[in-house]
Short mmCIF file of C-alpha atoms and ligand atoms in Angstrom, two decimals:
data_model
loop_
_atom_site.label_atom_id
_atom_site.label_comp_id
_atom_site.label_asym_id
_atom_site.label_seq_id
_atom_site.Cartn_x
_atom_site.Cartn_y
_atom_site.Cartn_z
CA MET B 283 87.65 82.97 56.27
CA THR B 284 89.76 81.29 58.93
CA SER B 285 92.38 83.59 60.41
CA LEU B 286 95.99 82.51 60.75
CA ASN B 287 95.47 82.96 64.49
CA GLN B 288 92.68 80.39 64.50
CA THR B 289 94.71 77.94 62.43
CA LEU B 290 97.73 78.25 64.71
CA PHE B 291 95.58 77.69 67.79
CA GLU B 292 93.89 74.63 66.33
CA LYS B 293 97.23 73.11 65.31
CA SER B 294 98.84 74.03 68.65
CA SER B 295 96.01 72.43 70.56
CA LYS B 296 96.87 69.09 68.96
CA LEU B 297 100.46 69.16 70.24
CA ILE B 298 100.47 71.47 73.28
CA PRO B 299 97.92 70.86 76.07
CA GLY B 300 95.24 73.54 75.67
CA GLY B 301 97.35 75.06 72.89
CA VAL B 302 99.37 77.14 75.39
CA ASN B 303 102.60 76.80 77.34
CA SER B 304 101.18 78.49 80.44
CA PRO B 305 97.49 78.27 81.41
CA VAL B 306 97.02 82.03 82.03
CA ARG B 307 97.50 82.55 78.29
CA ALA B 308 94.44 80.49 77.43
CA PHE B 309 91.10 82.24 77.05
CA ARG B 310 89.28 79.57 79.06
CA SER B 311 87.78 82.05 81.49
CA VAL B 312 86.69 84.70 78.94
CA GLY B 313 86.00 82.35 76.02
CA GLY B 314 87.40 82.63 72.51
CA THR B 315 90.82 82.02 70.97
CA PRO B 316 94.09 83.23 72.51
CA ILE B 317 95.93 85.76 70.36
CA PHE B 318 99.16 84.65 68.71
CA PHE B 319 101.62 87.55 68.45
CA LYS B 320 104.47 88.19 66.09
CA LYS B 321 105.77 91.63 67.03
CA GLY B 322 105.84 94.22 69.76
CA LEU B 323 107.19 97.75 69.87
CA GLY B 324 106.77 100.15 72.77
CA SER B 325 103.18 99.93 74.04
CA LYS B 326 101.94 98.12 70.91
CA LEU B 327 101.60 94.53 69.80
CA TRP B 328 100.74 93.01 66.42
CA ASP B 329 99.16 89.60 66.07
CA VAL B 330 99.88 87.07 63.34
CA ASP B 331 97.00 88.47 61.27
CA GLY B 332 98.41 91.99 61.45
CA LYS B 333 95.91 93.44 63.94
CA GLU B 334 97.34 96.09 66.27
CA TYR B 335 96.77 96.20 70.04
CA ILE B 336 97.69 98.42 72.96
CA ASP B 337 99.25 95.99 75.42
CA TYR B 338 98.19 96.09 79.08
CA ILE B 339 99.70 92.71 79.96
CA ASN B 340 103.31 93.49 79.14
CA SER B 341 104.25 89.82 79.36
CA TRP B 342 102.64 89.87 82.85
CA GLY B 343 104.96 92.62 84.01
CA PRO B 344 108.49 92.32 82.63
CA MET B 345 108.13 94.76 79.71
CA ILE B 346 108.15 97.82 81.95
CA VAL B 347 110.10 99.93 79.45
CA GLY B 348 107.92 98.74 76.56
CA HIS B 349 108.53 96.09 73.92
CA ALA B 350 111.77 95.91 71.93
CA HIS B 351 113.40 98.87 73.64
CA PRO B 352 116.40 99.68 71.41
CA GLN B 353 118.87 99.89 74.33
CA VAL B 354 117.83 96.50 75.67
CA ILE B 355 117.84 94.83 72.26
CA LYS B 356 121.25 96.23 71.33
CA ALA B 357 122.89 95.09 74.59
CA VAL B 358 121.37 91.60 74.25
CA GLN B 359 122.59 91.28 70.66
CA GLU B 360 126.10 92.33 71.64
CA VAL B 361 126.44 89.98 74.59
CA ALA B 362 124.85 87.08 72.68
CA ALA B 363 127.66 87.26 70.13
CA ASN B 364 130.09 86.26 72.92
CA SER B 365 128.29 82.93 73.52
CA LEU B 366 124.91 82.27 75.01
CA SER B 367 126.09 80.46 78.13
CA PHE B 368 129.20 79.39 80.04
CA GLY B 369 127.94 77.50 83.09
CA ALA B 370 130.60 79.48 84.95
CA PRO B 371 130.58 82.88 86.68
CA THR B 372 130.56 86.16 84.73
CA GLY B 373 131.04 89.79 85.75
CA LEU B 374 127.48 90.48 84.64
CA GLU B 375 126.16 88.47 87.57
CA LEU B 376 128.22 90.58 89.98
CA GLU B 377 126.88 93.72 88.33
CA MET B 378 123.35 92.41 88.80
CA ALA B 379 123.96 91.44 92.44
CA GLU B 380 125.37 94.91 93.17
CA LEU B 381 122.42 96.58 91.51
CA ILE B 382 119.87 94.44 93.37
CA ASN B 383 121.62 95.17 96.65
CA LYS B 384 121.61 98.89 95.89
CA LEU B 385 117.93 99.06 94.87
CA VAL B 386 116.63 96.54 97.43
CA PRO B 387 119.04 96.89 100.39
CA SER B 388 117.31 94.18 102.48
CA MET B 389 118.83 91.74 99.97
CA GLU B 390 122.26 91.62 101.59
CA GLN B 391 123.14 88.56 99.57
CA VAL B 392 121.46 87.33 96.43
CA ARG B 393 121.40 84.34 94.12
CA LEU B 394 120.11 84.35 90.56
CA VAL B 395 117.79 81.70 89.14
CA SER B 396 115.75 81.45 85.92
CA SER B 397 112.15 81.96 87.04
CA GLY B 398 109.97 83.30 89.82
CA THR B 399 108.92 79.76 90.69
CA GLU B 400 112.53 78.77 91.30
CA ALA B 401 113.11 81.90 93.38
CA THR B 402 110.21 81.26 95.78
CA MET B 403 110.87 77.52 95.98
CA SER B 404 114.53 78.14 96.82
CA ALA B 405 113.78 80.93 99.30
CA ILE B 406 111.44 78.62 101.20
CA ARG B 407 114.01 75.82 101.24
CA VAL B 408 116.71 78.07 102.67
CA ALA B 409 114.27 79.52 105.23
CA ARG B 410 113.44 76.00 106.37
CA GLY B 411 117.11 75.03 106.46
CA PHE B 412 117.94 78.13 108.46
CA THR B 413 115.17 77.71 111.04
CA GLY B 414 115.11 73.92 111.16
CA ARG B 415 111.31 74.18 110.97
CA ASN B 416 108.86 72.87 108.36
CA LYS B 417 105.69 74.94 108.51
CA LEU B 418 105.04 77.46 105.78
CA VAL B 419 102.34 80.13 105.90
CA LYS B 420 100.82 81.70 102.79
CA PHE B 421 97.70 83.75 102.01
CA GLU B 422 94.62 82.82 100.07
CA GLY B 423 94.72 84.12 96.49
CA CYS B 424 98.46 84.84 96.48
CA TYR B 425 100.47 83.03 93.81
CA HIS B 426 104.09 82.11 94.34
CA GLY B 427 104.81 79.92 91.34
CA HIS B 428 103.84 76.32 90.76
CA SER B 429 106.07 74.32 93.10
CA ASP B 430 104.26 71.58 95.05
CA ALA B 431 104.25 73.13 98.53
CA LEU B 432 102.73 76.35 97.20
CA LEU B 433 99.82 74.85 95.26
CA VAL B 434 97.78 74.69 98.41
CA LYS B 435 94.48 76.18 99.46
CA ALA B 436 93.08 76.76 102.90
CA GLY B 437 91.83 73.66 104.66
CA SER B 438 88.65 73.94 106.67
CA GLY B 439 89.40 75.99 109.76
CA LEU B 440 92.44 77.88 110.96
CA LEU B 441 94.73 75.16 112.24
CA THR B 442 93.83 72.38 109.85
CA PHE B 443 96.33 71.19 107.31
CA GLY B 444 96.38 72.74 103.85
CA GLU B 445 94.81 70.88 100.96
CA PRO B 446 96.50 70.61 97.56
CA SER B 447 94.87 72.92 94.99
CA SER B 448 96.31 70.86 92.14
CA ALA B 449 96.15 67.17 91.34
CA GLY B 450 99.58 65.60 91.55
CA VAL B 451 100.53 67.27 94.82
CA PRO B 452 100.74 64.73 97.67
CA ALA B 453 98.64 65.61 100.71
CA GLU B 454 101.79 65.07 102.82
CA VAL B 455 103.52 67.94 100.98
CA ALA B 456 100.55 70.25 101.40
CA ALA B 457 100.29 69.32 105.07
CA HIS B 458 103.11 71.71 105.98
CA THR B 459 101.46 74.68 104.25
CA LEU B 460 98.96 76.81 106.17
CA THR B 461 96.80 79.32 104.34
CA LEU B 462 95.34 82.47 105.91
CA GLU B 463 93.07 85.21 104.62
CA TYR B 464 94.84 88.27 103.18
CA ASN B 465 94.50 91.49 105.19
CA ASN B 466 93.09 89.55 108.16
CA THR B 467 95.33 90.69 111.02
CA GLN B 468 93.41 88.79 113.69
CA SER B 469 93.87 85.41 111.99
CA LEU B 470 97.62 86.10 111.85
CA LYS B 471 97.73 86.85 115.55
CA ASP B 472 95.71 83.73 116.35
CA LEU B 473 97.94 81.47 114.28
CA PHE B 474 101.17 82.84 115.75
CA ALA B 475 99.76 82.62 119.26
CA GLN B 476 99.16 78.91 118.77
CA ILE B 477 102.04 77.64 116.63
CA GLY B 478 104.29 80.65 116.04
CA ASP B 479 107.44 78.85 117.14
CA GLU B 480 106.88 76.06 114.59
CA ILE B 481 106.65 78.40 111.60
CA ALA B 482 109.69 78.35 109.30
CA CYS B 483 108.51 81.17 107.09
CA VAL B 484 105.64 83.30 105.88
CA ILE B 485 105.52 84.09 102.17
CA ILE B 486 103.40 86.96 100.92
CA GLU B 487 102.81 89.15 97.90
CA PRO B 488 103.19 92.52 99.66
CA VAL B 489 100.84 93.96 97.05
CA VAL B 490 98.89 91.13 95.43
CA GLY B 491 98.78 90.90 91.65
CA ASN B 492 97.58 87.35 91.23
CA MET B 493 93.93 87.57 92.31
CA ASN B 494 93.49 90.79 90.42
CA LEU B 495 95.15 93.66 92.37
CA ILE B 496 94.72 93.63 96.15
CA VAL B 497 96.30 96.30 98.31
CA PRO B 498 97.48 95.45 101.84
CA THR B 499 96.74 97.57 104.88
CA GLN B 500 99.83 99.01 106.54
CA GLU B 501 98.67 97.47 109.81
CA PHE B 502 98.48 93.99 108.29
CA LEU B 503 102.02 94.08 106.92
CA GLN B 504 103.34 95.73 110.08
CA THR B 505 101.77 93.08 112.33
CA LEU B 506 103.13 90.33 110.10
CA ARG B 507 106.63 91.80 110.41
CA GLU B 508 106.38 92.05 114.19
CA LEU B 509 105.04 88.51 114.65
CA CYS B 510 107.71 86.96 112.43
CA THR B 511 110.45 88.78 114.35
CA LYS B 512 108.99 87.76 117.70
CA HIS B 513 108.72 84.09 116.76
CA GLY B 514 111.87 83.72 114.68
CA ALA B 515 109.96 82.97 111.47
CA VAL B 516 111.51 84.14 108.20
CA LEU B 517 109.39 86.76 106.44
CA ILE B 518 109.60 86.37 102.65
CA PHE B 519 108.26 89.14 100.45
CA ASP B 520 107.47 87.63 97.07
CA GLU B 521 108.17 90.67 94.90
CA VAL B 522 108.36 88.72 91.63
CA MET B 523 105.58 90.95 90.32
CA THR B 524 105.90 94.08 92.48
CA GLY B 525 109.70 94.31 92.40
CA PHE B 526 110.91 97.40 90.47
CA ARG B 527 107.27 97.97 89.41
CA VAL B 528 105.24 99.45 92.27
CA ALA B 529 108.33 101.51 93.20
CA LEU B 530 112.03 101.34 92.34
CA GLY B 531 112.67 99.56 95.66
CA GLY B 532 109.54 97.40 95.36
CA ALA B 533 106.62 97.14 97.78
CA GLN B 534 109.01 96.98 100.74
CA ALA B 535 110.14 100.52 99.93
CA LEU B 536 106.57 101.70 99.39
CA TYR B 537 105.35 100.32 102.75
CA ASN B 538 108.67 100.79 104.52
CA ILE B 539 108.84 97.22 105.82
CA LYS B 540 112.01 95.16 105.73
CA PRO B 541 111.49 91.47 105.00
CA ASP B 542 114.12 88.85 105.87
CA MET B 543 114.09 87.56 102.32
CA THR B 544 112.83 88.76 98.95
CA THR B 545 112.10 86.98 95.70
CA LEU B 546 112.30 88.72 92.33
CA GLY B 547 111.39 87.80 88.74
CA LYS B 548 109.56 89.39 85.82
CA VAL B 549 111.05 92.94 85.53
CA ILE B 550 114.48 91.71 86.66
CA GLY B 551 114.83 89.78 83.39
CA GLY B 552 113.35 92.47 81.15
CA GLY B 553 111.54 89.74 79.19
CA LEU B 554 114.16 86.99 79.42
CA PRO B 555 114.13 84.25 82.09
CA VAL B 556 115.71 85.65 85.28
CA GLY B 557 114.65 85.29 88.88
CA ALA B 558 116.46 86.07 92.11
CA PHE B 559 116.16 85.38 95.80
CA GLY B 560 118.10 86.94 98.58
CA GLY B 561 118.01 88.59 101.95
CA ARG B 562 119.76 88.43 105.28
CA LYS B 563 123.34 87.29 105.01
CA ASP B 564 123.04 84.83 107.91
CA ILE B 565 120.18 83.09 106.10
CA MET B 566 121.75 83.15 102.64
CA GLN B 567 124.99 81.66 103.99
CA CYS B 568 123.08 78.43 104.62
CA LEU B 569 123.17 77.81 100.85
CA ALA B 570 125.55 75.38 99.14
CA PRO B 571 128.49 75.53 98.61
CA LEU B 572 128.82 77.29 102.00
CA GLY B 573 126.00 75.62 103.86
CA ALA B 574 123.83 72.53 103.90
CA VAL B 575 120.90 73.82 101.80
CA TYR B 576 121.25 72.64 98.21
CA GLN B 577 120.16 74.84 95.31
CA ALA B 578 121.54 75.01 91.77
CA GLY B 579 120.84 75.85 88.11
CA THR B 580 122.64 75.09 84.83
CA LEU B 581 121.50 78.37 83.27
CA SER B 582 121.32 80.46 86.48
CA GLY B 583 122.72 83.93 85.87
CA ASN B 584 122.70 83.38 82.10
CA PRO B 585 124.65 86.25 80.51
CA VAL B 586 122.10 87.13 77.82
CA ALA B 587 119.14 87.04 80.21
CA VAL B 588 121.00 89.01 82.86
CA THR B 589 121.95 91.62 80.26
CA ALA B 590 118.31 92.17 79.30
CA GLY B 591 117.54 92.63 82.99
CA LEU B 592 120.47 94.95 83.65
CA GLU B 593 119.60 97.23 80.75
CA THR B 594 115.96 97.33 81.86
CA LEU B 595 117.00 98.17 85.43
CA LYS B 596 119.27 100.93 84.11
CA LEU B 597 116.37 102.48 82.23
CA ILE B 598 114.01 102.46 85.21
CA GLN B 599 116.50 104.35 87.37
CA THR B 600 116.07 107.55 85.39
CA PRO B 601 114.65 110.37 87.58
CA ASP B 602 110.87 110.29 88.01
CA PHE B 603 110.51 107.02 86.10
CA HIS B 604 108.16 105.50 88.67
CA ALA B 605 106.33 108.75 89.41
CA LYS B 606 105.52 109.10 85.72
CA LEU B 607 104.56 105.43 85.40
CA ALA B 608 102.27 105.69 88.43
CA ALA B 609 100.68 108.92 87.12
CA GLN B 610 100.03 107.37 83.71
CA THR B 611 98.52 104.26 85.29
CA LYS B 612 96.32 106.39 87.54
CA LYS B 613 95.16 108.41 84.55
CA LEU B 614 93.97 105.17 82.93
CA VAL B 615 92.25 103.95 86.08
CA ASP B 616 90.53 107.28 86.84
CA GLY B 617 89.34 107.52 83.24
CA LEU B 618 87.89 104.01 83.37
CA VAL B 619 86.06 104.71 86.63
CA ALA B 620 84.58 107.91 85.14
CA ALA B 621 83.53 106.12 81.94
CA ALA B 622 81.82 103.33 83.89
CA LYS B 623 80.00 105.82 86.06
CA GLU B 624 78.76 107.69 83.02
CA ALA B 625 77.46 104.43 81.58
CA GLY B 626 75.87 103.42 84.89
CA VAL B 627 77.96 100.26 85.23
CA VAL B 628 78.94 98.92 88.66
CA PHE B 629 82.72 99.16 88.51
CA SER B 630 85.75 100.13 90.56
CA ALA B 631 89.48 100.31 89.85
CA GLN B 632 92.76 101.21 91.51
CA SER B 633 96.48 101.27 90.81
CA VAL B 634 99.76 100.94 92.67
CA GLY B 635 102.72 102.22 90.66
CA GLY B 636 102.53 100.61 87.23
CA MET B 637 100.03 97.91 88.25
CA PHE B 638 96.27 98.24 88.11
CA GLY B 639 93.13 96.34 89.06
CA LEU B 640 89.70 96.55 87.39
CA TYR B 641 86.71 95.15 89.25
CA PHE B 642 83.10 94.85 88.27
CA SER B 643 82.06 95.46 91.87
CA GLU B 644 80.91 98.41 93.98
CA LYS B 645 84.26 98.93 95.69
CA CYS B 646 87.83 97.65 95.36
CA PRO B 647 88.09 94.22 97.04
CA THR B 648 90.54 93.55 99.90
CA SER B 649 90.54 89.75 99.98
CA PHE B 650 90.11 86.68 97.81
CA ALA B 651 86.52 86.20 98.97
CA GLU B 652 85.64 89.76 97.96
CA VAL B 653 87.34 89.43 94.57
CA MET B 654 85.31 86.33 93.83
CA GLN B 655 82.09 88.31 94.26
CA SER B 656 82.77 90.62 91.31
CA ASN B 657 80.63 90.34 88.18
CA LYS B 658 82.59 87.96 85.98
CA GLU B 659 80.04 88.02 83.17
CA ASN B 660 80.41 91.78 82.78
CA PHE B 661 84.18 91.47 82.82
CA ASN B 662 84.10 88.90 80.04
CA LYS B 663 81.89 91.08 77.83
CA PHE B 664 84.05 94.12 78.56
CA PHE B 665 87.20 92.13 77.79
CA HIS B 666 85.92 91.07 74.37
CA SER B 667 84.68 94.55 73.39
CA MET B 668 88.08 95.95 74.32
CA LEU B 669 89.90 93.20 72.45
CA ASP B 670 87.85 93.90 69.31
CA ALA B 671 88.82 97.56 69.65
CA GLY B 672 92.52 96.63 69.88
CA ILE B 673 93.02 96.80 73.64
CA TYR B 674 94.78 93.75 75.08
CA LEU B 675 93.82 93.17 78.73
CA GLY B 676 94.49 90.08 80.86
CA PRO B 677 92.02 87.37 79.80
CA SER B 678 90.51 86.88 83.27
CA ALA B 679 88.61 88.92 85.84
CA PHE B 680 91.25 87.82 88.35
CA GLU B 681 94.40 89.22 86.76
CA ALA B 682 96.06 92.57 87.40
CA GLY B 683 97.01 94.85 84.49
CA PHE B 684 100.31 96.53 83.65
CA VAL B 685 101.28 99.86 82.14
CA SER B 686 104.76 100.49 80.72
CA ALA B 687 106.79 103.66 80.31
CA ALA B 688 106.01 103.44 76.59
CA HIS B 689 102.27 104.04 77.09
CA THR B 690 101.54 107.53 75.75
CA ASP B 691 98.70 109.94 76.47
CA GLU B 692 97.31 108.96 73.05
CA ASP B 693 97.31 105.29 74.09
CA ILE B 694 95.36 106.11 77.24
CA ALA B 695 92.89 108.34 75.35
CA PHE B 696 92.35 105.61 72.74
CA THR B 697 91.78 103.06 75.50
CA LEU B 698 89.27 105.26 77.32
CA LYS B 699 87.34 105.90 74.14
CA ALA B 700 87.05 102.15 73.56
CA ALA B 701 86.11 101.63 77.21
CA LYS B 702 83.24 104.13 76.99
CA LYS B 703 81.72 102.11 74.18
CA ALA B 704 82.37 98.83 75.99
CA PHE B 705 80.73 100.04 79.21
CA LEU B 706 77.70 101.37 77.31
CA SER B 707 77.22 98.00 75.64
CA LEU B 708 77.10 96.43 79.13
CA SER B 709 74.52 98.73 80.61
CA ASN B 710 72.24 98.14 77.62
CA HIS B 711 72.17 94.43 78.41
C1 LIG U 282 104.73 85.39 88.29
C2 LIG U 282 104.88 85.15 89.73
C3 LIG U 282 105.59 84.04 90.23
C4 LIG U 282 106.11 82.94 89.35
O1 LIG U 282 107.09 83.38 88.46
P1 LIG U 282 107.40 82.50 87.15
O2 LIG U 282 108.54 83.22 86.52
O3 LIG U 282 106.16 82.49 86.35
O4 LIG U 282 107.78 81.14 87.62
C5 LIG U 282 105.80 83.96 91.59
N1 LIG U 282 105.32 84.90 92.42
C6 LIG U 282 104.64 85.96 91.98
C7 LIG U 282 104.16 86.98 92.95
C8 LIG U 282 104.38 86.11 90.63
O5 LIG U 282 103.65 87.15 90.21
#
């Protein structure tokens, strides 16, 4: 019998490229059919065929208080009744700006946008306008949205031009983007020694969640901060994923490093489209209508989306919210490591706050090259055993996972029980 899920995917594939509106949703890397969902509540999801799952994707991060939290839903319903959009300022945007400034004090001024991609693209533009320089530095394996200048991989050798990692990006656009290895302090020093005064900005995921989870060394981030200050380059922390998730104040609070600019997304919209960029006042004042750097958005600061974000941010400010989230995430990770060990499977895992990484490798990787060495075949088998058991993990060996405040001890226990079986099935192969 064909499931409704299968039918929807086949029909979608005729009208939507690959059947999905964002490639990470496809099951290309693990094989099989993406799941079509109809309902979520707390830590649980239900697909169109009625199967229940424990959700460890959480919409790739935003659903940090769980799905359909009654306080968020109620506030959204109320504000929606007053019109969905004005294209003019609202007090809600001020409330959001005040809250961002309070929780992430390095963001002296802030502007709201509608996605993480817009936030990083705009932050880079204003950094370039502020410095009058063109060169942009990023790190291999970090993702900062899909704007042209950021879809770039390392060229061959340190000082060569970047190469586009996507068709449709002109080589001329990629030429201004330089890509370095994450956690490689020496390569940073070398680059700055040679062209430091030409660098407009460095953009980094201060904890990486887009090549699975990669944790920075304190020394690496510290050196980056010092070099940017010395050479007048703008340091941008892309906290679209880590913001409000690894700690209330984001990775910059966790590592005690103050970037010049920060980009936010995901949690800040609580599941609706909100992004933000902000930072030093002298940089942000370069933006139109005050300055010469143009940036705009018809739906920027949308009242309904901002309300979902505000209510979510209110909920995560309750005492011990992040301590509990981190403890619950660690319980999951420790349990998985123990289960793998028992089954004799080569596996490692770690967590930062409410984010976790699972790796079919001897130890937790620290760079893109190391991540790529993990056993992808084992991940794919593990993924499908877990999915069958009703555990929804990211459909790729290179994605991080997310726990929400709604994940209970029972959810973790259920997950670990399924994982034991899944690991055993691997070691028998
Ligand atoms: C998700 C993500 C983005 C892009 O955000 P979108 O809302 O998908 O455009 C940018 N940077 C990081 C670190 C992200 O995790």
